[in-house]
Amino acid sequence: MTNKDIQLGSHIIVVGGGTWGLSTAWHLAQRGYRNVICIDKFPYPSPDSAGYDLNKMARTEYGGEKFMQSISREALHEWRSNPLFHTVFHETGRLSIASSPASYDELQEYHRELLQSPRAGEVVWLDSGEEIRKFAPYLTGSFNEAKAVYNPEGGWVHARKAMELVGVECTRLGVQFINGPSGTASELIFNSSRSTVLGVRCLDGSIYLASRVILATGAWSDLLLDMESQLIAKCWTLAHVKLADPSERQAVKGIPVILDMEKGFFFEPDEEGYVKICNEFPGFTNYQKALVEGKEKKLSVPRGHGSHPTDTMPDRSFQEVRDLLDILKPEWRDRELLNSKMCWCTDTPDRNFLISLHPQYGRSLVLATGDSGHGFKMLPTVGKYVADLVEGREDEWQQSEVGKQLKDKWRWRPDTADKRPGDDSRPGHGGDLSEEEGWKGEGTTWSGGYIGDSSSRSRWHGQVILLTILTITLGCIVYRGLLWGL
């Protein structure tokens, strides 16, 4: 297919209601497409999505990777300037700490990079523990061998709320959202020669036909299509402490994102006093046998928190979070760790995104996956690139220096599958969840909400009831594509 067969009235399916799916639907709707549907197991923002979270970094430091610096700054500009995000973006900056000589070189690379940034005059190099404590008196660790650099650019986003804002805007612009069994994709539908993707079949048998199918399925991508070993689903772990004392909360309000380059990071508290803390490590896999396109494969299979709300995180991760606090904020080390969970992403071998057409299916299938653990900050802009692929406008990328690199960096690239770096390319130790203890919960029904959020829970239960009624009423209609006049 070429751009000539796509019209503003053409039917487009976005599979996945997470960060990149919402961004894609939003950009398509802004371009005037009138028949965009976004399907997901859950209402937006999908609680299985990595973006269903309290905080995500919006950063620009990439240690010499100028391509990522450039597209991150483009996204940062949108976080700052788009009125839609003014309540959820917090430009606090970031304080990166090398707590031992093992990270000095990387920290110095960050510093050299930041001296070329738009706000270079505000960058601060801290050469000792004494200077760190003077700059950031709220940090109470010893910092005996530490050095640090402060970057005023970037900060953090209230991730779940940002996704809700985009979802509401999508609805206003006419995007249709379908959830529950009718929105849970089970397989792609092909033409007889398997040269074109015609649509998607869902868990209850519903079929959606379209001119374009966009897979924005994150860690679940490998379960719908053979990705030829380009992707591995991995999870990272996080927990929270709650600062109940208003004076303690105020003491760390507005602080930069605090990153120990070897151990992890934490953010300022939200309005309820919750502080999100993440340990730094290469991520966990979850290898299982899975059936993909009729063939059995061994894949890392995600266990999203929406589908498995009682899963927590491995015992080792609890200890690593406490070790991080011992270095940065010792008085928090023995606090109760709340709302712990695993956040599922999908890694490419080179950690560049996979935003591309599929070579076998032409423009009928657009891939928007491979976030590699740093894709959320692209929420305002990533959908623009996916929409360009839908329309056949990627040649326009050649008009900028960054654009010239996009097709190569984000291409379909199974040739890189055997070049995946080992766990030692990131701090800490990874592994498979089968080797870990203490994380696995019981049951698979979403309990709703996030840290005391009852509105999302009520909305979800209401939609479940509505979907049940609709399923009974429309039970005889299997081919939903007929409802679209196809």
CSV table of C-alpha atoms in Angstrom, one decimal:
chain,number,residue,atom,x,y,z
A,1,MET,CA,0.0,0.0,0.0
A,2,THR,CA,1.1,3.6,-0.6
A,3,ASN,CA,0.0,6.9,0.8
A,4,LYS,CA,-2.4,7.2,-2.2
A,5,ASP,CA,-4.8,4.7,-0.7
A,6,ILE,CA,-5.2,6.5,2.7
A,7,GLN,CA,-7.9,9.1,3.1
A,8,LEU,CA,-9.1,11.1,6.1
A,9,GLY,CA,-12.1,8.7,6.2
A,10,SER,CA,-10.0,5.6,6.0
A,11,HIS,CA,-10.2,3.1,8.9
A,12,ILE,CA,-7.1,2.9,11.1
A,13,ILE,CA,-6.6,0.6,14.1
A,14,VAL,CA,-4.2,1.4,16.8
A,15,VAL,CA,-3.5,-1.8,18.9
A,16,GLY,CA,-2.5,-0.7,22.4
A,17,GLY,CA,-3.7,2.0,24.7
A,18,GLY,CA,-0.4,2.8,26.4
A,19,THR,CA,2.0,5.6,25.9
A,20,TRP,CA,2.8,5.2,22.2
A,21,GLY,CA,-0.7,4.0,21.2
A,22,LEU,CA,-2.3,7.1,22.7
A,23,SER,CA,0.3,9.4,21.2
A,24,THR,CA,-0.3,7.8,17.8
A,25,ALA,CA,-4.1,8.0,18.0
A,26,TRP,CA,-3.8,11.7,19.1
A,27,HIS,CA,-1.5,12.7,16.2
A,28,LEU,CA,-3.7,10.9,13.7
A,29,ALA,CA,-6.8,12.6,15.0
A,30,GLN,CA,-5.1,16.0,14.9
A,31,ARG,CA,-4.4,15.4,11.2
A,32,GLY,CA,-8.1,15.0,10.6
A,33,TYR,CA,-8.5,11.2,10.5
A,34,ARG,CA,-12.1,10.4,11.4
A,35,ASN,CA,-12.2,6.6,11.8
A,36,VAL,CA,-9.4,5.9,14.3
A,37,ILE,CA,-10.0,3.2,16.9
A,38,CYS,CA,-7.7,2.3,19.7
A,39,ILE,CA,-8.1,-1.2,21.2
A,40,ASP,CA,-6.8,-2.4,24.5
A,41,LYS,CA,-7.7,-4.8,27.2
A,42,PHE,CA,-8.2,-1.8,29.6
A,43,PRO,CA,-9.5,1.7,29.3
A,44,TYR,CA,-6.9,4.4,28.8
A,45,PRO,CA,-4.5,4.7,30.3
A,46,SER,CA,-3.9,1.0,30.2
A,47,PRO,CA,-2.7,-0.2,33.7
A,48,ASP,CA,-0.6,-2.9,31.8
A,49,SER,CA,1.3,0.0,30.2
A,50,ALA,CA,4.7,1.0,31.4
A,51,GLY,CA,3.4,4.5,31.4
A,52,TYR,CA,0.8,3.8,34.1
A,53,ASP,CA,3.0,5.2,36.7
A,54,LEU,CA,3.4,8.1,39.2
A,55,ASN,CA,6.6,9.6,37.6
A,56,LYS,CA,8.7,9.2,34.5
A,57,MET,CA,11.8,11.2,33.7
A,58,ALA,CA,11.9,13.7,30.9
A,59,ARG,CA,15.6,13.8,30.3
A,60,THR,CA,18.1,14.8,27.6
A,61,GLU,CA,21.4,13.4,28.9
A,62,TYR,CA,22.5,10.6,26.7
A,63,GLY,CA,26.3,10.4,27.1
A,64,GLY,CA,27.4,11.4,23.6
A,65,GLU,CA,24.4,9.9,21.7
A,66,LYS,CA,23.5,13.1,19.8
A,67,PHE,CA,20.6,11.5,18.0
A,68,MET,CA,18.8,10.7,21.2
A,69,GLN,CA,19.7,14.1,22.6
A,70,SER,CA,18.1,15.8,19.7
A,71,ILE,CA,14.8,13.9,19.7
A,72,SER,CA,14.6,14.1,23.5
A,73,ARG,CA,14.9,17.9,23.3
A,74,GLU,CA,12.2,18.0,20.7
A,75,ALA,CA,9.9,16.1,23.1
A,76,LEU,CA,11.0,18.3,26.0
A,77,HIS,CA,10.0,21.4,24.0
A,78,GLU,CA,6.5,20.0,23.7
A,79,TRP,CA,6.3,19.1,27.4
A,80,ARG,CA,7.2,22.8,28.1
A,81,SER,CA,5.1,24.5,25.5
A,82,ASN,CA,1.9,22.5,24.9
A,83,PRO,CA,-0.8,23.8,27.3
A,84,LEU,CA,-2.2,20.2,27.5
A,85,PHE,CA,0.8,19.2,29.7
A,86,HIS,CA,1.2,22.3,31.9
A,87,THR,CA,-0.2,20.5,35.0
A,88,VAL,CA,1.8,17.3,34.7
A,89,PHE,CA,5.3,18.4,33.6
A,90,HIS,CA,7.7,19.5,36.3
A,91,GLU,CA,11.0,20.9,35.1
A,92,THR,CA,13.0,20.3,38.3
A,93,GLY,CA,16.2,19.3,36.5
A,94,ARG,CA,18.3,16.2,37.4
A,95,LEU,CA,21.1,15.6,39.8
A,96,SER,CA,23.3,12.7,38.6
A,97,ILE,CA,25.6,11.3,41.2
A,98,ALA,CA,28.6,9.0,40.7
A,99,SER,CA,28.9,7.5,44.2
A,100,SER,CA,32.1,5.6,43.4
A,101,PRO,CA,35.0,5.9,40.9
A,102,ALA,CA,33.4,3.2,38.7
A,103,SER,CA,31.0,5.9,37.4
A,104,TYR,CA,33.3,8.9,37.1
A,105,ASP,CA,33.9,8.5,33.4
A,106,GLU,CA,30.2,8.3,32.5
A,107,LEU,CA,29.5,11.3,34.8
A,108,GLN,CA,32.2,13.4,33.1
A,109,GLU,CA,30.8,12.5,29.7
A,110,TYR,CA,27.4,13.8,30.9
A,111,HIS,CA,29.1,17.0,32.0
A,112,ARG,CA,30.9,17.5,28.7
A,113,GLU,CA,27.6,17.0,26.9
A,114,LEU,CA,25.7,19.4,29.1
A,115,LEU,CA,28.3,22.1,28.5
A,116,GLN,CA,27.0,22.2,24.9
A,117,SER,CA,23.3,22.3,26.0
A,118,PRO,CA,21.0,25.3,25.7
A,119,ARG,CA,21.3,26.0,29.4
A,120,ALA,CA,25.0,25.3,29.8
A,121,GLY,CA,25.5,28.3,32.0
A,122,GLU,CA,23.3,26.8,34.7
A,123,VAL,CA,25.0,23.4,34.8
A,124,VAL,CA,26.8,22.7,38.1
A,125,TRP,CA,29.7,20.3,38.6
A,126,LEU,CA,30.0,19.1,42.2
A,127,ASP,CA,33.5,17.6,42.9
A,128,SER,CA,33.1,16.2,46.3
A,129,GLY,CA,30.6,14.9,48.9
A,130,GLU,CA,30.9,18.2,50.7
A,131,GLU,CA,29.9,20.1,47.6
A,132,ILE,CA,27.0,17.7,47.0
A,133,ARG,CA,25.6,18.2,50.5
A,134,LYS,CA,26.0,21.9,50.3
A,135,PHE,CA,24.1,22.0,46.9
A,136,ALA,CA,21.5,19.4,48.0
A,137,PRO,CA,21.2,19.5,51.9
A,138,TYR,CA,18.1,17.3,51.7
A,139,LEU,CA,20.5,14.4,50.7
A,140,THR,CA,21.9,12.9,53.9
A,141,GLY,CA,24.2,10.1,52.7
A,142,SER,CA,28.0,10.2,53.4
A,143,PHE,CA,29.0,10.6,49.7
A,144,ASN,CA,32.7,9.9,50.7
A,145,GLU,CA,33.8,9.3,47.1
A,146,ALA,CA,31.0,10.9,45.3
A,147,LYS,CA,30.9,13.5,42.5
A,148,ALA,CA,27.8,14.9,40.8
A,149,VAL,CA,26.5,17.1,38.0
A,150,TYR,CA,23.3,19.1,38.1
A,151,ASN,CA,21.4,19.6,34.8
A,152,PRO,CA,18.6,22.3,35.0
A,153,GLU,CA,17.0,20.9,31.8
A,154,GLY,CA,14.2,18.4,32.0
A,155,GLY,CA,12.7,16.8,35.1
A,156,TRP,CA,9.7,14.5,35.5
A,157,VAL,CA,6.1,14.0,34.3
A,158,HIS,CA,3.1,12.6,36.2
A,159,ALA,CA,2.9,9.8,33.7
A,160,ARG,CA,-0.5,8.3,34.3
A,161,LYS,CA,-2.2,11.8,34.4
A,162,ALA,CA,-0.4,12.8,31.2
A,163,MET,CA,-1.7,9.7,29.5
A,164,GLU,CA,-5.2,10.5,30.7
A,165,LEU,CA,-5.0,14.0,29.3
A,166,VAL,CA,-4.0,12.6,25.9
A,167,GLY,CA,-6.8,10.0,26.0
A,168,VAL,CA,-9.4,12.7,26.8
A,169,GLU,CA,-8.1,14.8,24.0
A,170,CYS,CA,-8.3,11.8,21.6
A,171,THR,CA,-11.9,11.2,22.6
A,172,ARG,CA,-12.7,14.9,22.0
A,173,LEU,CA,-11.2,14.6,18.5
A,174,GLY,CA,-13.3,11.5,17.7
A,175,VAL,CA,-11.0,8.5,18.4
A,176,GLN,CA,-13.0,5.5,19.4
A,177,PHE,CA,-11.7,3.3,22.3
A,178,ILE,CA,-12.8,-0.3,22.6
A,179,ASN,CA,-11.8,-2.3,25.7
A,180,GLY,CA,-12.4,-5.6,27.5
A,181,PRO,CA,-12.5,-8.9,25.4
A,182,SER,CA,-13.7,-6.9,22.4
A,183,GLY,CA,-10.5,-4.8,22.6
A,184,THR,CA,-8.0,-7.5,23.5
A,185,ALA,CA,-6.1,-8.4,20.3
A,186,SER,CA,-5.5,-12.1,19.8
A,187,GLU,CA,-4.1,-12.2,16.3
A,188,LEU,CA,-3.6,-10.2,13.1
A,189,ILE,CA,-5.7,-11.0,10.0
A,190,PHE,CA,-3.9,-11.4,6.7
A,191,ASN,CA,-4.9,-11.7,3.0
A,192,SER,CA,-4.6,-15.1,1.4
A,193,SER,CA,-1.0,-14.5,0.2
A,194,ARG,CA,0.0,-13.0,3.6
A,195,SER,CA,1.3,-9.9,1.9
A,196,THR,CA,-1.1,-7.5,3.6
A,197,VAL,CA,-2.5,-7.1,7.1
A,198,LEU,CA,-6.3,-6.6,6.8
A,199,GLY,CA,-7.2,-6.2,10.5
A,200,VAL,CA,-7.2,-7.6,14.0
A,201,ARG,CA,-9.2,-10.4,15.6
A,202,CYS,CA,-9.9,-9.9,19.4
A,203,LEU,CA,-10.3,-12.3,22.3
A,204,ASP,CA,-14.1,-12.5,21.9
A,205,GLY,CA,-14.0,-13.1,18.2
A,206,SER,CA,-14.6,-9.5,17.2
A,207,ILE,CA,-12.9,-8.5,14.0
A,208,TYR,CA,-11.8,-5.0,13.0
A,209,LEU,CA,-10.8,-4.4,9.4
A,210,ALA,CA,-8.8,-1.4,8.4
A,211,SER,CA,-6.5,0.3,5.8
A,212,ARG,CA,-3.7,0.5,8.4
A,213,VAL,CA,-3.0,-1.5,11.5
A,214,ILE,CA,-0.5,0.0,14.0
A,215,LEU,CA,1.1,-2.2,16.6
A,216,ALA,CA,1.8,0.0,19.6
A,217,THR,CA,1.9,-3.1,21.9
A,218,GLY,CA,5.1,-2.6,23.9
A,219,ALA,CA,6.2,-5.7,25.8
A,220,TRP,CA,3.4,-7.7,24.2
A,221,SER,CA,4.5,-7.1,20.6
A,222,ASP,CA,6.3,-10.5,20.3
A,223,LEU,CA,3.1,-12.3,21.2
A,224,LEU,CA,1.2,-10.9,18.2
A,225,LEU,CA,3.9,-11.0,15.5
A,226,ASP,CA,7.2,-12.8,15.0
A,227,MET,CA,9.7,-10.0,15.7
A,228,GLU,CA,12.6,-12.2,14.7
A,229,SER,CA,14.4,-11.8,18.0
A,230,GLN,CA,14.6,-8.0,17.8
A,231,LEU,CA,12.6,-7.5,21.0
A,232,ILE,CA,12.9,-8.9,24.5
A,233,ALA,CA,10.2,-8.0,27.1
A,234,LYS,CA,11.8,-6.9,30.3
A,235,CYS,CA,10.6,-5.5,33.6
A,236,TRP,CA,12.0,-2.9,36.0
A,237,THR,CA,11.0,-2.6,39.6
A,238,LEU,CA,9.8,0.2,41.7
A,239,ALA,CA,8.3,1.0,45.1
A,240,HIS,CA,7.2,4.1,47.1
A,241,VAL,CA,7.6,5.6,50.5
A,242,LYS,CA,5.0,7.9,51.9
A,243,LEU,CA,6.0,11.1,53.7
A,244,ALA,CA,3.1,11.7,56.1
A,245,ASP,CA,4.7,14.6,57.9
A,246,PRO,CA,4.0,17.9,56.0
A,247,SER,CA,7.4,19.4,57.1
A,248,GLU,CA,9.3,16.4,55.8
A,249,ARG,CA,7.3,16.5,52.5
A,250,GLN,CA,8.0,20.2,52.1
A,251,ALA,CA,11.8,19.7,52.7
A,252,VAL,CA,12.0,17.6,49.4
A,253,LYS,CA,9.3,19.4,47.4
A,254,GLY,CA,10.6,20.7,44.1
A,255,ILE,CA,14.0,18.9,44.3
A,256,PRO,CA,15.6,17.6,41.1
A,257,VAL,CA,15.3,14.0,40.0
A,258,ILE,CA,18.0,12.3,42.1
A,259,LEU,CA,20.0,9.6,40.2
A,260,ASP,CA,22.7,7.5,41.6
A,261,MET,CA,24.2,6.1,38.4
A,262,GLU,CA,25.0,2.7,39.9
A,263,LYS,CA,22.0,2.2,42.3
A,264,GLY,CA,18.9,4.0,41.0
A,265,PHE,CA,16.8,7.1,41.4
A,266,PHE,CA,13.9,8.8,43.2
A,267,PHE,CA,11.6,11.8,42.6
A,268,GLU,CA,10.1,14.6,44.7
A,269,PRO,CA,6.8,13.6,46.4
A,270,ASP,CA,3.5,13.9,44.7
A,271,GLU,CA,0.6,15.9,46.3
A,272,GLU,CA,-0.2,13.0,48.6
A,273,GLY,CA,3.4,12.5,49.8
A,274,TYR,CA,4.3,9.4,47.8
A,275,VAL,CA,7.9,9.2,46.6
A,276,LYS,CA,8.7,6.8,43.8
A,277,ILE,CA,12.0,4.9,44.1
A,278,CYS,CA,13.6,2.7,41.4
A,279,ASN,CA,16.6,0.5,41.7
A,280,GLU,CA,19.0,0.5,38.8
A,281,PHE,CA,19.7,-2.9,37.1
A,282,PRO,CA,19.5,-4.6,33.7
A,283,GLY,CA,15.9,-5.8,34.1
A,284,PHE,CA,14.2,-9.1,34.6
A,285,THR,CA,12.9,-11.4,31.8
A,286,ASN,CA,10.1,-14.0,32.1
A,287,TYR,CA,10.8,-16.8,29.6
A,288,GLN,CA,7.9,-19.0,28.8
A,289,LYS,CA,6.7,-21.1,25.8
A,290,ALA,CA,4.3,-19.1,23.7
A,291,LEU,CA,2.4,-19.7,20.5
A,292,VAL,CA,3.0,-16.9,17.9
A,293,GLU,CA,1.5,-17.2,14.4
A,294,GLY,CA,0.9,-20.9,14.9
A,295,LYS,CA,4.5,-21.6,16.0
A,296,GLU,CA,5.7,-22.4,19.5
A,297,LYS,CA,8.5,-20.1,20.6
A,298,LYS,CA,10.3,-19.4,23.9
A,299,LEU,CA,9.8,-15.8,24.7
A,300,SER,CA,10.0,-13.4,27.6
A,301,VAL,CA,6.3,-13.0,28.4
A,302,PRO,CA,5.2,-9.8,30.3
A,303,ARG,CA,2.9,-9.9,33.4
A,304,GLY,CA,1.4,-6.4,33.3
A,305,HIS,CA,0.3,-5.0,36.6
A,306,GLY,CA,-3.2,-4.4,35.4
A,307,SER,CA,-3.6,-8.1,34.6
A,308,HIS,CA,-1.7,-9.2,37.7
A,309,PRO,CA,-2.3,-6.5,40.3
A,310,THR,CA,-1.1,-8.6,43.2
A,311,ASP,CA,2.3,-9.2,41.7
A,312,THR,CA,4.9,-7.1,43.6
A,313,MET,CA,8.6,-7.3,43.0
A,314,PRO,CA,11.3,-9.9,43.9
A,315,ASP,CA,12.8,-9.9,47.3
A,316,ARG,CA,16.2,-8.9,45.9
A,317,SER,CA,14.6,-5.7,44.5
A,318,PHE,CA,13.3,-4.7,47.9
A,319,GLN,CA,16.8,-5.0,49.2
A,320,GLU,CA,18.3,-3.0,46.3
A,321,VAL,CA,15.8,-0.2,46.9
A,322,ARG,CA,16.9,-0.1,50.5
A,323,ASP,CA,20.5,-0.1,49.5
A,324,LEU,CA,19.8,2.9,47.2
A,325,LEU,CA,18.1,4.8,50.1
A,326,ASP,CA,21.1,3.9,52.4
A,327,ILE,CA,23.4,5.9,50.0
A,328,LEU,CA,21.1,8.9,49.3
A,329,LYS,CA,18.6,9.2,52.1
A,330,PRO,CA,19.5,6.8,55.0
A,331,GLU,CA,16.6,7.9,57.2
A,332,TRP,CA,14.2,6.4,54.7
A,333,ARG,CA,16.0,3.1,54.5
A,334,ASP,CA,13.7,1.2,56.9
A,335,ARG,CA,10.4,2.9,55.9
A,336,GLU,CA,7.6,0.7,54.7
A,337,LEU,CA,7.9,0.2,50.9
A,338,LEU,CA,4.4,0.6,49.3
A,339,ASN,CA,2.8,-0.1,46.0
A,340,SER,CA,5.8,-2.1,44.7
A,341,LYS,CA,5.4,-3.4,41.2
A,342,MET,CA,7.2,-4.4,38.0
A,343,CYS,CA,7.0,-2.1,35.0
A,344,TRP,CA,7.2,-4.0,31.6
A,345,CYS,CA,9.0,-2.5,28.6
A,346,THR,CA,10.6,-4.1,25.5
A,347,ASP,CA,14.3,-3.8,24.7
A,348,THR,CA,15.9,-3.7,21.2
A,349,PRO,CA,19.5,-4.8,21.0
A,350,ASP,CA,20.8,-1.3,20.4
A,351,ARG,CA,18.1,0.4,22.5
A,352,ASN,CA,16.9,2.5,19.6
A,353,PHE,CA,13.2,2.4,19.0
A,354,LEU,CA,11.5,0.1,16.4
A,355,ILE,CA,9.2,2.6,14.5
A,356,SER,CA,9.0,1.2,11.0
A,357,LEU,CA,7.0,-0.5,8.3
A,358,HIS,CA,7.2,-4.3,8.2
A,359,PRO,CA,9.1,-5.4,5.1
A,360,GLN,CA,6.7,-8.2,4.4
A,361,TYR,CA,3.4,-6.3,4.7
A,362,GLY,CA,4.1,-2.9,3.1
A,363,ARG,CA,2.2,0.1,4.6
A,364,SER,CA,-0.7,-2.1,5.9
A,365,LEU,CA,1.3,-2.7,9.1
A,366,VAL,CA,3.1,0.0,11.0
A,367,LEU,CA,5.3,-0.9,14.0
A,368,ALA,CA,5.6,1.4,17.0
A,369,THR,CA,7.4,-0.5,19.7
A,370,GLY,CA,10.9,-1.2,21.2
A,371,ASP,CA,10.8,1.6,23.8
A,372,SER,CA,13.8,0.1,25.5
A,373,GLY,CA,13.0,1.6,28.8
A,374,HIS,CA,13.2,5.2,27.8
A,375,GLY,CA,10.2,5.8,25.6
A,376,PHE,CA,7.7,7.6,27.9
A,377,LYS,CA,9.3,11.0,27.5
A,378,MET,CA,8.3,10.8,23.8
A,379,LEU,CA,4.6,10.8,24.5
A,380,PRO,CA,4.1,14.3,23.0
A,381,THR,CA,6.0,13.6,19.8
A,382,VAL,CA,6.4,9.9,18.9
A,383,GLY,CA,2.9,9.7,17.4
A,384,LYS,CA,4.0,12.3,14.8
A,385,TYR,CA,6.5,9.9,13.3
A,386,VAL,CA,4.1,6.9,13.4
A,387,ALA,CA,1.5,9.1,11.6
A,388,ASP,CA,4.1,10.0,9.0
A,389,LEU,CA,4.6,6.2,8.3
A,390,VAL,CA,0.8,5.8,8.0
A,391,GLU,CA,0.7,8.5,5.4
A,392,GLY,CA,3.9,7.6,3.5
A,393,ARG,CA,5.6,10.9,4.4
A,394,GLU,CA,8.8,9.5,5.9
A,395,ASP,CA,10.9,10.9,3.0
A,396,GLU,CA,10.2,14.3,4.5
A,397,TRP,CA,12.4,13.3,7.4
A,398,GLN,CA,15.4,13.8,5.1
A,399,GLN,CA,15.0,17.5,5.4
A,400,SER,CA,16.7,17.7,8.8
A,401,GLU,CA,20.0,16.2,10.1
A,402,VAL,CA,18.1,14.2,12.8
A,403,GLY,CA,15.5,13.1,10.4
A,404,LYS,CA,18.1,11.6,8.1
A,405,GLN,CA,19.0,9.2,10.9
A,406,LEU,CA,15.5,8.2,11.8
A,407,LYS,CA,14.9,5.5,9.1
A,408,ASP,CA,18.2,3.8,9.9
A,409,LYS,CA,18.0,4.0,13.7
A,410,TRP,CA,14.4,2.9,13.9
A,411,ARG,CA,14.3,0.4,11.0
A,412,TRP,CA,13.2,-3.2,11.0
A,413,ARG,CA,16.6,-4.8,11.9
A,414,PRO,CA,16.7,-8.5,12.7
A,415,ASP,CA,20.4,-8.3,11.7
A,416,THR,CA,21.1,-6.8,15.1
A,417,ALA,CA,19.5,-9.6,17.1
A,418,ASP,CA,22.8,-11.4,17.7
A,419,LYS,CA,24.5,-8.2,18.8
A,420,ARG,CA,22.5,-7.7,22.0
A,421,PRO,CA,24.8,-6.5,24.8
A,422,GLY,CA,24.9,-8.6,28.0
A,423,ASP,CA,23.7,-7.6,31.4
A,424,ASP,CA,27.0,-6.0,32.2
A,425,SER,CA,26.1,-3.1,29.9
A,426,ARG,CA,23.9,-1.7,32.7
A,427,PRO,CA,24.7,-1.5,36.4
A,428,GLY,CA,23.6,-4.2,38.7
A,429,HIS,CA,22.4,-7.8,38.0
A,430,GLY,CA,19.4,-8.9,36.0
A,431,GLY,CA,18.1,-12.4,35.4
A,432,ASP,CA,14.9,-14.2,34.9
A,433,LEU,CA,11.9,-14.1,37.2
A,434,SER,CA,11.9,-17.9,37.5
A,435,GLU,CA,15.1,-17.5,39.5
A,436,GLU,CA,13.6,-14.9,41.9
A,437,GLU,CA,11.4,-15.2,45.0
A,438,GLY,CA,8.7,-13.1,46.6
A,439,TRP,CA,7.2,-11.4,43.6
A,440,LYS,CA,4.3,-13.5,42.3
A,441,GLY,CA,0.8,-12.7,43.4
A,442,GLU,CA,-2.5,-14.5,43.0
A,443,GLY,CA,-5.3,-13.7,40.6
A,444,THR,CA,-5.5,-11.8,37.3
A,445,THR,CA,-8.3,-9.3,37.9
A,446,TRP,CA,-7.4,-5.6,37.9
A,447,SER,CA,-8.2,-4.0,41.3
A,448,GLY,CA,-8.2,-0.5,39.7
A,449,GLY,CA,-6.7,2.8,40.5
A,450,TYR,CA,-3.3,3.9,41.6
A,451,ILE,CA,-2.3,4.7,45.2
A,452,GLY,CA,-5.8,5.5,46.5
A,453,ASP,CA,-7.3,6.5,43.1
A,454,SER,CA,-10.9,5.5,43.2
A,455,SER,CA,-12.0,7.4,40.1
A,456,SER,CA,-10.2,5.1,37.6
A,457,ARG,CA,-11.5,2.1,39.5
A,458,SER,CA,-15.1,3.3,39.2
A,459,ARG,CA,-14.7,4.2,35.6
A,460,TRP,CA,-13.3,0.7,34.8
A,461,HIS,CA,-16.0,-1.2,36.7
A,462,GLY,CA,-18.7,0.9,34.9
A,463,GLN,CA,-17.2,0.1,31.6
A,464,VAL,CA,-17.0,-3.6,32.4
A,465,ILE,CA,-20.8,-3.6,33.1
A,466,LEU,CA,-21.5,-1.7,29.9
A,467,LEU,CA,-19.3,-4.1,27.9
A,468,THR,CA,-21.1,-7.1,29.4
A,469,ILE,CA,-24.5,-5.7,28.3
A,470,LEU,CA,-23.2,-4.8,24.9
A,471,THR,CA,-21.7,-8.3,24.4
A,472,ILE,CA,-25.0,-10.0,25.2
A,473,THR,CA,-26.9,-7.6,23.0
A,474,LEU,CA,-24.6,-7.8,20.1
A,475,GLY,CA,-23.5,-11.4,20.7
A,476,CYS,CA,-24.6,-12.5,17.2
A,477,ILE,CA,-22.5,-9.9,15.5
A,478,VAL,CA,-19.0,-11.3,15.2
A,479,TYR,CA,-17.6,-9.3,12.3
A,480,ARG,CA,-17.4,-5.8,13.7
A,481,GLY,CA,-15.9,-4.7,10.5
A,482,LEU,CA,-19.4,-4.8,9.0
A,483,LEU,CA,-20.4,-2.1,11.4
A,484,TRP,CA,-17.8,0.1,9.8
A,485,GLY,CA,-19.4,-0.4,6.3
A,486,LEU,CA,-16.4,-2.5,5.1
